[in-house]
Amino acid sequence: MAMTTSQRARLSKTIQIILFVAIIAAVVLSLDWEKTRYAFFSFEKLGPMFPDMIIVGLKNTIFYTVISFAFGLVVGLLLALMKMASFAPYRWFATAFVEFFRGIPAILVLLAFGFGLPQAFGTTWPQPVNIMLALGLVSSAYIAETLRAGLQAVPKGQTEAARSLGMPAWRAMVTIVIPQAFKIVLPPMTNEIILLTKDSSLAFILGASMAQYEMTKFGRDGIQSLDAGITPLVAAGLFYLVITIPLSLVARKFESRSARTKR
Amino acid sequence: MTTTNNSMAERAAGVEISDLRKSYGSNEVLKGISLDVRPGEVVCLIGPSGSGKSTLLRCVNLLEKPNGGTIHVGGFEATDPEVNLDKMRQNVGMVFQQFNLFPHLTVLENCTVAQIKVLKRDKAKAHATAKLNLERVGLGDFGGRYPDELSGGQQQRVAIARALSMEPTLMLFDEPTSALDPETVGEVLAIMKKLAREGMTMLVVTHEMAFAKEVADRVVFMDGGVVVEEGVAAEVIGNPQQPRTQDFLRRVLDPTHVDI
């Protein structure tokens, strides 16, 4: 029997809904709710984690992220300019740097800085400095690529107009090109901060004093010290969302605004 | 306005171009051009696309680097490797086909940014100069707008005001009306005409033959990287001597009667 297109579409939708409901039901029925609740949702037992989770953990997560990002931004801008330089060795260096730090896991860089720097150079500064240096360098590799793309997206005529008004090359870059590139790279840069916020959790593998803990470290310790399954990690996860979701919203707002002003 | 006019005429610089050569790879686009523009003179460069006229114009303020020959602009030898290019360019206004206004700055800021950052003028003086020049192009009330809020013709007028705000001694126009809607071409040409009357030295690449005939003191016809014919505007356009000039003008002036 032949079916019309709309009949076929309705049948397919019905089957999908039945399948979906069946899968949900199977999961719900097969779960041991007592154990699941204990493992993931024992929020009532998290009392001892607070307020340190927020006043130390959340604070440090934000602090490490912001400082790393600022450092990454400076190094990234330098690398982006080197990548566009006419002097070839600058380009080689920047390319090698970017490929290296982008290509290896961030955790290796973190370990190298946390344990390697004191061993090799006898540095005695606190562990968070190593954390921020490592995270900053890793993010600078990504930032460099984003900035280069942004700078090159500004039409050449802008530089020509600036130069023909008597601006030296650096002035044209600072006053005319970079502000325009900044608008272009805002959405991808927000993305970069979000990634960095999450990467700051890697800091937990380096030993640190309690005052230097970030959120993931609190979560890890909570698993051992509290009888609450992995709920401490769930709590840490929720606090990451408290940082990253507003950032996403800001990014989206910038995106729609730059889309509106774009000619 | 008369004092401005007088000082502009007094300050006007000339251009001397001698045996200018420019190649891109093996493609020679300027094959030894010699051309003088006297202070206060208006010279239009005409010719088919690819004839090298835009390249010639862009060589005058060194947006393109010539491969040979010399260019003198005012007191500067543009082709001297030791010349202070930024200093020279402060005196040479340039208007582009695509306007190239700074989209992140307001109309007023477009006209003040170089005054403040390059000429080190204080804000009040820069504002006053910008305002004066925006009024000259008929956009005195548009200072607070952004470029993308303006029509093409208005944007090009702002670009002219931006260049004039540096108080140049020479203005270069690179096909200033080619990217405009037909109905806005006239407002830009009218301002260029006014500028010419005020005594500004102008070198203009254009396809507007009526403008060239009426406003230019001299017209230079270029083709294939050489100057084919030059002379008084009315004669070159009204009574061209060279076959290539005749052919080009016939196509431009009467596009519906071209034999294919």
PDB file of C-alpha atoms in Angstrom, chain A residues 156-169 171 175-177 179-180 183 260-263, chain B residues 58 61 63 86 89-90 92 94 96 100-105 113-114 117-118 120 148 155 162-163 166:
ATOM      1  CA  LYS A 156      44.541  45.405   3.690  1.00  0.00           C
ATOM      2  CA  GLY A 157      42.958  48.724   2.729  1.00  0.00           C
ATOM      3  CA  GLN A 158      42.718  49.605   6.427  1.00  0.00           C
ATOM      4  CA  THR A 159      46.480  49.445   6.800  1.00  0.00           C
ATOM      5  CA  GLU A 160      46.949  51.345   3.540  1.00  0.00           C
ATOM      6  CA  ALA A 161      44.604  54.108   4.662  1.00  0.00           C
ATOM      7  CA  ALA A 162      46.379  54.368   8.010  1.00  0.00           C
ATOM      8  CA  ARG A 163      49.837  54.419   6.413  1.00  0.00           C
ATOM      9  CA  SER A 164      48.766  57.004   3.845  1.00  0.00           C
ATOM     10  CA  LEU A 165      47.748  59.271   6.739  1.00  0.00           C
ATOM     11  CA  GLY A 166      51.358  59.140   7.894  1.00  0.00           C
ATOM     12  CA  MET A 167      51.007  56.480  10.590  1.00  0.00           C
ATOM     13  CA  PRO A 168      54.094  54.318  11.114  1.00  0.00           C
ATOM     14  CA  ALA A 169      53.474  50.566  10.715  1.00  0.00           C
ATOM     15  CA  ARG A 171      50.815  52.763  14.966  1.00  0.00           C
ATOM     16  CA  THR A 175      45.277  51.975  16.497  1.00  0.00           C
ATOM     17  CA  ILE A 176      43.581  50.622  13.387  1.00  0.00           C
ATOM     18  CA  VAL A 177      44.146  46.887  12.848  1.00  0.00           C
ATOM     19  CA  PRO A 179      40.954  47.010  17.584  1.00  0.00           C
ATOM     20  CA  GLN A 180      39.164  45.629  14.528  1.00  0.00           C
ATOM     21  CA  LYS A 183      36.085  42.320  17.582  1.00  0.00           C
ATOM     22  CA  ARG A 260      24.677  43.046  13.263  1.00  0.00           C
ATOM     23  CA  THR A 261      27.365  45.657  12.671  1.00  0.00           C
ATOM     24  CA  LYS A 262      29.003  43.634   9.944  1.00  0.00           C
ATOM     25  CA  ARG A 263      28.495  45.090   6.517  1.00  0.00           C
TER      26      ARG A 263
ATOM     27  CA  ARG B  58      50.056  54.408  -5.505  1.00  0.00           C
ATOM     28  CA  ASN B  61      53.033  57.943  -1.805  1.00  0.00           C
ATOM     29  CA  LEU B  63      52.075  52.341  -1.204  1.00  0.00           C
ATOM     30  CA  ASP B  86      55.624  58.850   7.340  1.00  0.00           C
ATOM     31  CA  ARG B  89      52.721  60.916   3.665  1.00  0.00           C
ATOM     32  CA  GLN B  90      51.416  63.456   6.184  1.00  0.00           C
ATOM     33  CA  VAL B  92      49.926  63.637   0.729  1.00  0.00           C
ATOM     34  CA  MET B  94      44.919  59.734  -0.463  1.00  0.00           C
ATOM     35  CA  PHE B  96      40.661  55.174  -2.202  1.00  0.00           C
ATOM     36  CA  ASN B 100      38.749  52.497   3.555  1.00  0.00           C
ATOM     37  CA  LEU B 101      37.180  54.402   6.411  1.00  0.00           C
ATOM     38  CA  PHE B 102      37.978  52.966   9.837  1.00  0.00           C
ATOM     39  CA  PRO B 103      34.733  51.126  10.722  1.00  0.00           C
ATOM     40  CA  HIS B 104      35.438  50.992  14.474  1.00  0.00           C
ATOM     41  CA  LEU B 105      35.726  54.774  14.729  1.00  0.00           C
ATOM     42  CA  VAL B 113      42.830  59.944  14.781  1.00  0.00           C
ATOM     43  CA  ALA B 114      45.817  60.733  12.561  1.00  0.00           C
ATOM     44  CA  LYS B 117      48.417  60.287  16.887  1.00  0.00           C
ATOM     45  CA  VAL B 118      50.619  61.488  14.034  1.00  0.00           C
ATOM     46  CA  LYS B 120      50.353  65.295  17.914  1.00  0.00           C
ATOM     47  CA  ASP B 148      28.432  51.797   8.072  1.00  0.00           C
ATOM     48  CA  GLN B 155      31.483  57.625   3.140  1.00  0.00           C
ATOM     49  CA  ARG B 162      39.736  62.683   6.675  1.00  0.00           C
ATOM     50  CA  ALA B 163      42.516  63.303   4.174  1.00  0.00           C
ATOM     51  CA  MET B 166      45.857  66.452   7.748  1.00  0.00           C
TER      52      MET B 166
END
